[in-house]
PDB file of C-alpha atoms and ligand atoms in Angstrom:
ATOM      1  CA  MET A1245      53.293 -43.688  57.782  1.00  0.00           C
ATOM      2  CA  GLU A1246      56.761 -42.451  58.372  1.00  0.00           C
ATOM      3  CA  LYS A1247      57.783 -42.141  62.045  1.00  0.00           C
ATOM      4  CA  ILE A1248      56.130 -39.955  64.076  1.00  0.00           C
ATOM      5  CA  ASP A1249      57.174 -39.253  68.102  1.00  0.00           C
ATOM      6  CA  VAL A1250      54.068 -37.996  69.548  1.00  0.00           C
ATOM      7  CA  LEU A1251      54.192 -34.659  71.391  1.00  0.00           C
ATOM      8  CA  PHE A1252      50.502 -34.035  72.998  1.00  0.00           C
ATOM      9  CA  SER A1253      48.104 -37.778  72.798  1.00  0.00           C
ATOM     10  CA  GLU A1254      45.042 -38.128  73.054  1.00  0.00           C
ATOM     11  CA  GLU A1255      43.986 -38.547  76.317  1.00  0.00           C
ATOM     12  CA  MET A1256      45.903 -35.094  76.440  1.00  0.00           C
ATOM     13  CA  ILE A1257      43.873 -33.352  74.468  1.00  0.00           C
ATOM     14  CA  THR A1258      40.604 -34.884  75.750  1.00  0.00           C
ATOM     15  CA  LYS A1259      41.101 -33.738  78.980  1.00  0.00           C
ATOM     16  CA  ARG A1260      42.125 -30.071  77.561  1.00  0.00           C
ATOM     17  CA  VAL A1261      39.606 -29.618  75.416  1.00  0.00           C
ATOM     18  CA  LYS A1262      36.864 -29.727  78.807  1.00  0.00           C
ATOM     19  CA  GLU A1263      39.393 -27.737  80.231  1.00  0.00           C
ATOM     20  CA  LEU A1264      38.185 -25.235  77.949  1.00  0.00           C
ATOM     21  CA  ALA A1265      34.653 -25.972  77.128  1.00  0.00           C
ATOM     22  CA  ASN A1266      34.297 -25.471  81.002  1.00  0.00           C
ATOM     23  CA  GLU A1267      36.236 -22.343  81.348  1.00  0.00           C
ATOM     24  CA  PHE A1268      33.830 -20.556  78.165  1.00  0.00           C
ATOM     25  CA  TYR A1269      30.510 -22.455  79.557  1.00  0.00           C
ATOM     26  CA  LEU A1270      31.578 -20.288  83.115  1.00  0.00           C
ATOM     27  CA  LYS A1271      31.999 -16.918  81.059  1.00  0.00           C
ATOM     28  CA  TYR A1272      28.945 -17.315  78.961  1.00  0.00           C
ATOM     29  CA  HIS A1273      26.788 -19.716  81.244  1.00  0.00           C
ATOM     30  CA  ASP A1274      22.668 -19.092  79.393  1.00  0.00           C
ATOM     31  CA  GLU A1275      23.843 -16.451  76.479  1.00  0.00           C
ATOM     32  CA  GLU A1276      24.228 -17.394  73.395  1.00  0.00           C
ATOM     33  CA  VAL A1277      28.167 -17.829  71.754  1.00  0.00           C
ATOM     34  CA  VAL A1278      28.765 -18.676  68.273  1.00  0.00           C
ATOM     35  CA  PHE A1279      32.327 -20.876  67.398  1.00  0.00           C
ATOM     36  CA  VAL A1280      33.971 -19.765  64.632  1.00  0.00           C
ATOM     37  CA  CYS A1281      36.052 -22.070  63.412  1.00  0.00           C
ATOM     38  CA  THR A1282      38.772 -21.393  60.433  1.00  0.00           C
ATOM     39  CA  LEU A1283      40.022 -24.018  58.160  1.00  0.00           C
ATOM     40  CA  LYS A1284      40.305 -26.549  57.508  1.00  0.00           C
ATOM     41  CA  GLY A1285      43.187 -27.313  60.783  1.00  0.00           C
ATOM     42  CA  ALA A1286      40.846 -26.715  63.299  1.00  0.00           C
ATOM     43  CA  VAL A1287      38.010 -28.362  63.029  1.00  0.00           C
ATOM     44  CA  PHE A1288      38.662 -31.316  65.549  1.00  0.00           C
ATOM     45  CA  PHE A1289      39.241 -28.505  68.245  1.00  0.00           C
ATOM     46  CA  ALA A1290      36.723 -27.268  67.729  1.00  0.00           C
ATOM     47  CA  CYS A1291      34.214 -29.750  67.548  1.00  0.00           C
ATOM     48  CA  ASP A1292      35.523 -31.102  70.338  1.00  0.00           C
ATOM     49  CA  LEU A1293      35.715 -28.013  72.232  1.00  0.00           C
ATOM     50  CA  LEU A1294      31.766 -27.763  71.126  1.00  0.00           C
ATOM     51  CA  LYS A1295      30.638 -31.895  71.571  1.00  0.00           C
ATOM     52  CA  ASN A1296      31.236 -31.035  75.942  1.00  0.00           C
ATOM     53  CA  TYR A1297      30.262 -27.140  75.471  1.00  0.00           C
ATOM     54  CA  ARG A1298      26.620 -26.986  78.225  1.00  0.00           C
ATOM     55  CA  GLY A1299      25.567 -24.149  77.196  1.00  0.00           C
ATOM     56  CA  ASP A1300      23.842 -22.802  73.162  1.00  0.00           C
ATOM     57  CA  ALA A1301      26.189 -22.712  70.898  1.00  0.00           C
ATOM     58  CA  ARG A1302      26.388 -22.323  67.074  1.00  0.00           C
ATOM     59  CA  LEU A1303      29.445 -23.000  65.072  1.00  0.00           C
ATOM     60  CA  GLU A1304      30.392 -21.094  61.720  1.00  0.00           C
ATOM     61  CA  PHE A1305      33.437 -21.575  59.704  1.00  0.00           C
ATOM     62  CA  LEU A1306      35.407 -19.394  57.766  1.00  0.00           C
ATOM     63  CA  ARG A1307      38.803 -20.822  55.903  1.00  0.00           C
ATOM     64  CA  VAL A1308      41.859 -17.888  55.878  1.00  0.00           C
ATOM     65  CA  SER A1309      45.406 -19.420  53.884  1.00  0.00           C
ATOM     66  CA  SER A1310      48.896 -18.611  54.164  1.00  0.00           C
ATOM     67  CA  TYR A1311      50.858 -21.516  54.279  1.00  0.00           C
ATOM     68  CA  GLU A1312      52.521 -23.642  51.965  1.00  0.00           C
ATOM     69  CA  GLY A1313      54.347 -26.627  52.963  1.00  0.00           C
ATOM     70  CA  GLU A1314      57.046 -25.862  55.848  1.00  0.00           C
ATOM     71  CA  SER A1315      56.587 -21.964  55.839  1.00  0.00           C
ATOM     72  CA  SER A1316      54.371 -19.888  56.283  1.00  0.00           C
ATOM     73  CA  THR A1317      54.090 -16.913  53.821  1.00  0.00           C
ATOM     74  CA  GLY A1318      52.671 -13.974  55.644  1.00  0.00           C
ATOM     75  CA  LYS A1319      50.096 -12.832  52.844  1.00  0.00           C
ATOM     76  CA  ILE A1320      46.575 -13.908  54.494  1.00  0.00           C
ATOM     77  CA  ASN A1321      44.188 -15.242  51.437  1.00  0.00           C
ATOM     78  CA  LEU A1322      40.268 -15.266  52.776  1.00  0.00           C
ATOM     79  CA  LYS A1323      38.987 -18.182  50.600  1.00  0.00           C
ATOM     80  CA  LEU A1324      35.695 -18.627  52.416  1.00  0.00           C
ATOM     81  CA  PRO A1325      33.878 -16.105  54.518  1.00  0.00           C
ATOM     82  CA  LEU A1326      31.656 -15.415  57.426  1.00  0.00           C
ATOM     83  CA  LYS A1327      27.987 -14.227  56.678  1.00  0.00           C
ATOM     84  CA  ALA A1328      28.136 -10.979  58.788  1.00  0.00           C
ATOM     85  CA  GLU A1329      24.341 -11.347  60.099  1.00  0.00           C
ATOM     86  CA  ASN A1330      26.033 -14.564  62.199  1.00  0.00           C
ATOM     87  CA  ILE A1331      29.082 -12.747  63.837  1.00  0.00           C
ATOM     88  CA  HIS A1332      27.662  -8.712  64.276  1.00  0.00           C
ATOM     89  CA  GLY A1333      26.215  -9.072  67.199  1.00  0.00           C
ATOM     90  CA  LYS A1334      27.018 -11.946  69.283  1.00  0.00           C
ATOM     91  CA  HIS A1335      29.495 -13.480  71.416  1.00  0.00           C
ATOM     92  CA  VAL A1336      32.166 -14.834  69.550  1.00  0.00           C
ATOM     93  CA  ILE A1337      35.112 -17.765  70.618  1.00  0.00           C
ATOM     94  CA  ILE A1338      37.442 -17.387  67.590  1.00  0.00           C
ATOM     95  CA  ILE A1339      39.286 -21.436  67.021  1.00  0.00           C
ATOM     96  CA  GLU A1340      42.485 -21.551  65.351  1.00  0.00           C
ATOM     97  CA  ASP A1341      44.295 -24.934  65.061  1.00  0.00           C
ATOM     98  CA  ILE A1342      47.633 -22.954  66.124  1.00  0.00           C
ATOM     99  CA  VAL A1343      49.691 -19.675  66.676  1.00  0.00           C
ATOM    100  CA  ASP A1344      52.895 -19.239  64.715  1.00  0.00           C
ATOM    101  CA  THR A1345      54.157 -15.889  63.602  1.00  0.00           C
ATOM    102  CA  GLY A1346      51.057 -14.741  65.345  1.00  0.00           C
ATOM    103  CA  TYR A1347      49.456 -12.417  61.781  1.00  0.00           C
ATOM    104  CA  THR A1348      46.577 -15.202  60.561  1.00  0.00           C
ATOM    105  CA  LEU A1349      45.027 -15.191  64.191  1.00  0.00           C
ATOM    106  CA  GLU A1350      45.757 -11.010  63.192  1.00  0.00           C
ATOM    107  CA  TYR A1351      44.100 -10.706  60.265  1.00  0.00           C
ATOM    108  CA  ILE A1352      40.491 -12.608  61.394  1.00  0.00           C
ATOM    109  CA  THR A1353      40.487 -10.727  64.729  1.00  0.00           C
ATOM    110  CA  LYS A1354      40.236  -7.286  62.636  1.00  0.00           C
ATOM    111  CA  TYR A1355      38.388  -9.581  60.001  1.00  0.00           C
ATOM    112  CA  VAL A1356      35.454 -10.271  62.262  1.00  0.00           C
ATOM    113  CA  ASN A1357      35.904  -7.513  64.685  1.00  0.00           C
ATOM    114  CA  ASP A1358      34.718  -5.744  61.097  1.00  0.00           C
ATOM    115  CA  MET A1359      31.821  -7.445  62.092  1.00  0.00           C
ATOM    116  CA  LYS A1360      30.594  -5.705  65.529  1.00  0.00           C
ATOM    117  CA  PRO A1361      30.587  -9.020  67.142  1.00  0.00           C
ATOM    118  CA  LYS A1362      29.154  -8.001  71.266  1.00  0.00           C
ATOM    119  CA  SER A1363      32.534 -10.243  72.115  1.00  0.00           C
ATOM    120  CA  MET A1364      35.196 -11.667  70.632  1.00  0.00           C
ATOM    121  CA  ILE A1365      37.877 -13.738  72.629  1.00  0.00           C
ATOM    122  CA  THR A1366      40.227 -16.136  70.325  1.00  0.00           C
ATOM    123  CA  CYS A1367      40.941 -19.970  71.371  1.00  0.00           C
ATOM    124  CA  THR A1368      43.967 -22.065  69.928  1.00  0.00           C
ATOM    125  CA  LEU A1369      44.776 -25.970  70.485  1.00  0.00           C
ATOM    126  CA  LEU A1370      48.632 -24.693  70.233  1.00  0.00           C
ATOM    127  CA  ASP A1371      50.680 -21.330  71.226  1.00  0.00           C
ATOM    128  CA  LYS A1372      53.755 -22.117  69.042  1.00  0.00           C
ATOM    129  CA  LYS A1373      55.173 -17.925  71.230  1.00  0.00           C
ATOM    130  CA  ALA A1374      59.141 -19.158  69.556  1.00  0.00           C
ATOM    131  CA  ARG A1375      57.775 -17.756  66.202  1.00  0.00           C
ATOM    132  CA  ARG A1376      55.631 -15.041  66.494  1.00  0.00           C
ATOM    133  CA  VAL A1377      56.724 -11.669  64.864  1.00  0.00           C
ATOM    134  CA  VAL A1378      52.560  -9.690  65.178  1.00  0.00           C
ATOM    135  CA  ASP A1379      51.511  -8.144  68.756  1.00  0.00           C
ATOM    136  CA  ILE A1380      48.951 -10.284  69.546  1.00  0.00           C
ATOM    137  CA  ASN A1381      48.342 -13.392  71.924  1.00  0.00           C
ATOM    138  CA  PRO A1382      45.703 -15.554  71.651  1.00  0.00           C
ATOM    139  CA  ASP A1383      43.137 -14.865  74.544  1.00  0.00           C
ATOM    140  CA  TYR A1384      43.655 -18.537  75.903  1.00  0.00           C
ATOM    141  CA  SER A1385      45.596 -21.808  74.351  1.00  0.00           C
ATOM    142  CA  GLY A1386      45.373 -25.913  74.542  1.00  0.00           C
ATOM    143  CA  PHE A1387      49.003 -25.800  75.161  1.00  0.00           C
ATOM    144  CA  VAL A1388      52.639 -24.519  74.067  1.00  0.00           C
ATOM    145  CA  VAL A1389      54.567 -25.628  72.214  1.00  0.00           C
ATOM    146  CA  ASP A1390      58.257 -25.411  70.779  1.00  0.00           C
ATOM    147  CA  ASP A1391      59.213 -24.008  67.374  1.00  0.00           C
ATOM    148  CA  LEU A1392      58.662 -27.888  65.784  1.00  0.00           C
ATOM    149  CA  PHE A1393      56.276 -28.342  62.373  1.00  0.00           C
ATOM    150  CA  VAL A1394      54.453 -29.865  64.396  1.00  0.00           C
ATOM    151  CA  ILE A1395      51.664 -32.131  62.976  1.00  0.00           C
ATOM    152  CA  GLY A1396      47.816 -34.225  63.291  1.00  0.00           C
ATOM    153  CA  TYR A1397      44.667 -33.743  65.662  1.00  0.00           C
ATOM    154  CA  GLY A1398      43.523 -31.284  61.399  1.00  0.00           C
ATOM    155  CA  LEU A1399      46.780 -30.663  61.299  1.00  0.00           C
ATOM    156  CA  ASP A1400      48.737 -30.347  57.869  1.00  0.00           C
ATOM    157  CA  TYR A1401      51.338 -31.264  55.887  1.00  0.00           C
ATOM    158  CA  ASP A1402      50.769 -30.973  53.276  1.00  0.00           C
ATOM    159  CA  GLN A1403      46.951 -32.264  53.580  1.00  0.00           C
ATOM    160  CA  LYS A1404      48.394 -35.610  55.050  1.00  0.00           C
ATOM    161  CA  TYR A1405      48.308 -36.150  57.605  1.00  0.00           C
ATOM    162  CA  ARG A1406      45.139 -34.379  59.596  1.00  0.00           C
ATOM    163  CA  ASN A1407      43.543 -37.981  60.826  1.00  0.00           C
ATOM    164  CA  LEU A1408      45.364 -38.478  63.681  1.00  0.00           C
ATOM    165  CA  PRO A1409      43.839 -38.316  67.193  1.00  0.00           C
ATOM    166  CA  TYR A1410      47.361 -36.826  68.486  1.00  0.00           C
ATOM    167  CA  VAL A1411      49.799 -34.243  67.584  1.00  0.00           C
ATOM    168  CA  GLY A1412      53.806 -35.348  66.760  1.00  0.00           C
ATOM    169  CA  VAL A1413      56.191 -34.525  64.784  1.00  0.00           C
ATOM    170  CA  VAL A1414      57.819 -36.072  61.454  1.00  0.00           C
ATOM    171  CA  VAL A1415      60.885 -38.469  62.777  1.00  0.00           C
ATOM    172  CA  LYS A1416      62.882 -37.625  59.413  1.00  0.00           C
ATOM    173  CA  GLU A1417      65.723 -40.041  58.337  1.00  0.00           C
TER     174      GLU A1417
HETATM  175  P1  5GP B 492      50.612 -16.924  61.425  1.00  0.00           P
HETATM  176  O1  5GP B 492      49.833 -16.795  60.509  1.00  0.00           O
HETATM  177  O2  5GP B 492      49.920 -17.595  63.117  1.00  0.00           O
HETATM  178  O3  5GP B 492      52.436 -17.636  60.974  1.00  0.00           O
HETATM  179  O4  5GP B 492      50.589 -19.120  60.836  1.00  0.00           O
HETATM  180  C1  5GP B 492      48.975 -20.103  61.155  1.00  0.00           C
HETATM  181  C2  5GP B 492      48.868 -21.343  60.602  1.00  0.00           C
HETATM  182  O5  5GP B 492      50.006 -21.294  59.757  1.00  0.00           O
HETATM  183  C3  5GP B 492      48.073 -21.986  61.266  1.00  0.00           C
HETATM  184  O6  5GP B 492      46.503 -21.075  60.838  1.00  0.00           O
HETATM  185  C4  5GP B 492      47.815 -23.197  60.906  1.00  0.00           C
HETATM  186  O7  5GP B 492      47.604 -23.126  59.706  1.00  0.00           O
HETATM  187  C5  5GP B 492      49.868 -22.193  59.612  1.00  0.00           C
HETATM  188  N1  5GP B 492      51.143 -23.254  61.276  1.00  0.00           N
HETATM  189  C6  5GP B 492      51.760 -23.110  61.788  1.00  0.00           C
HETATM  190  N2  5GP B 492      52.378 -23.624  62.604  1.00  0.00           N
HETATM  191  C7  5GP B 492      52.624 -25.063  61.663  1.00  0.00           C
HETATM  192  C8  5GP B 492      52.445 -26.308  61.809  1.00  0.00           C
HETATM  193  O8  5GP B 492      53.412 -26.294  62.639  1.00  0.00           O
HETATM  194  N3  5GP B 492      52.204 -27.164  62.059  1.00  0.00           N
HETATM  195  C9  5GP B 492      50.617 -27.380  60.903  1.00  0.00           C
HETATM  196  N4  5GP B 492      50.211 -28.462  60.042  1.00  0.00           N
HETATM  197  N5  5GP B 492      49.933 -25.709  60.494  1.00  0.00           N
HETATM  198  C10 5GP B 492      51.109 -25.331  61.180  1.00  0.00           C
END
């Protein structure tokens, strides 16, 4: 395997996930929440958030794609849709892996909003603020990250590296 520089360690991620799960619990306490996990990148983040969430929660999956290799195409394809009955009238938290240009988050928030949830907020593990093209910001984020192509903890490079327990960058020799 290539050399990888760790940006956010497993310990840092675990601590931040607990903080976010607690913030969500304080927000919703006895009301049921639907965590919408965007596949595949947010899968570990969403599951860890859910494991640390003390209230009533459901889990749904959505899959869109926009990236090829290391760059966003800007054109979003819906690969796995949500069922409207699982969203309509519910409190929804959209869980993303990383917000880069913002095209994907813009697409997903519009898509979910059209299903008329009771409320909707967005949470991303990583926010690559400097690369934003669309005027959209996640409501919650784990960490702000510089303009680097990151991998690990669900994030891939051509489907590799998702299984790393930390977030890092591949060191190019
Ligand atoms: P956006 O539509 O905001 O440009 O891109 C969002 C999607 O692009 C993310 O959900 C993620 O799948 C992918 N992406 C953006 N930046 C990175 C990155 O640094 N590493 C990886 N692995 N994927 C990224």
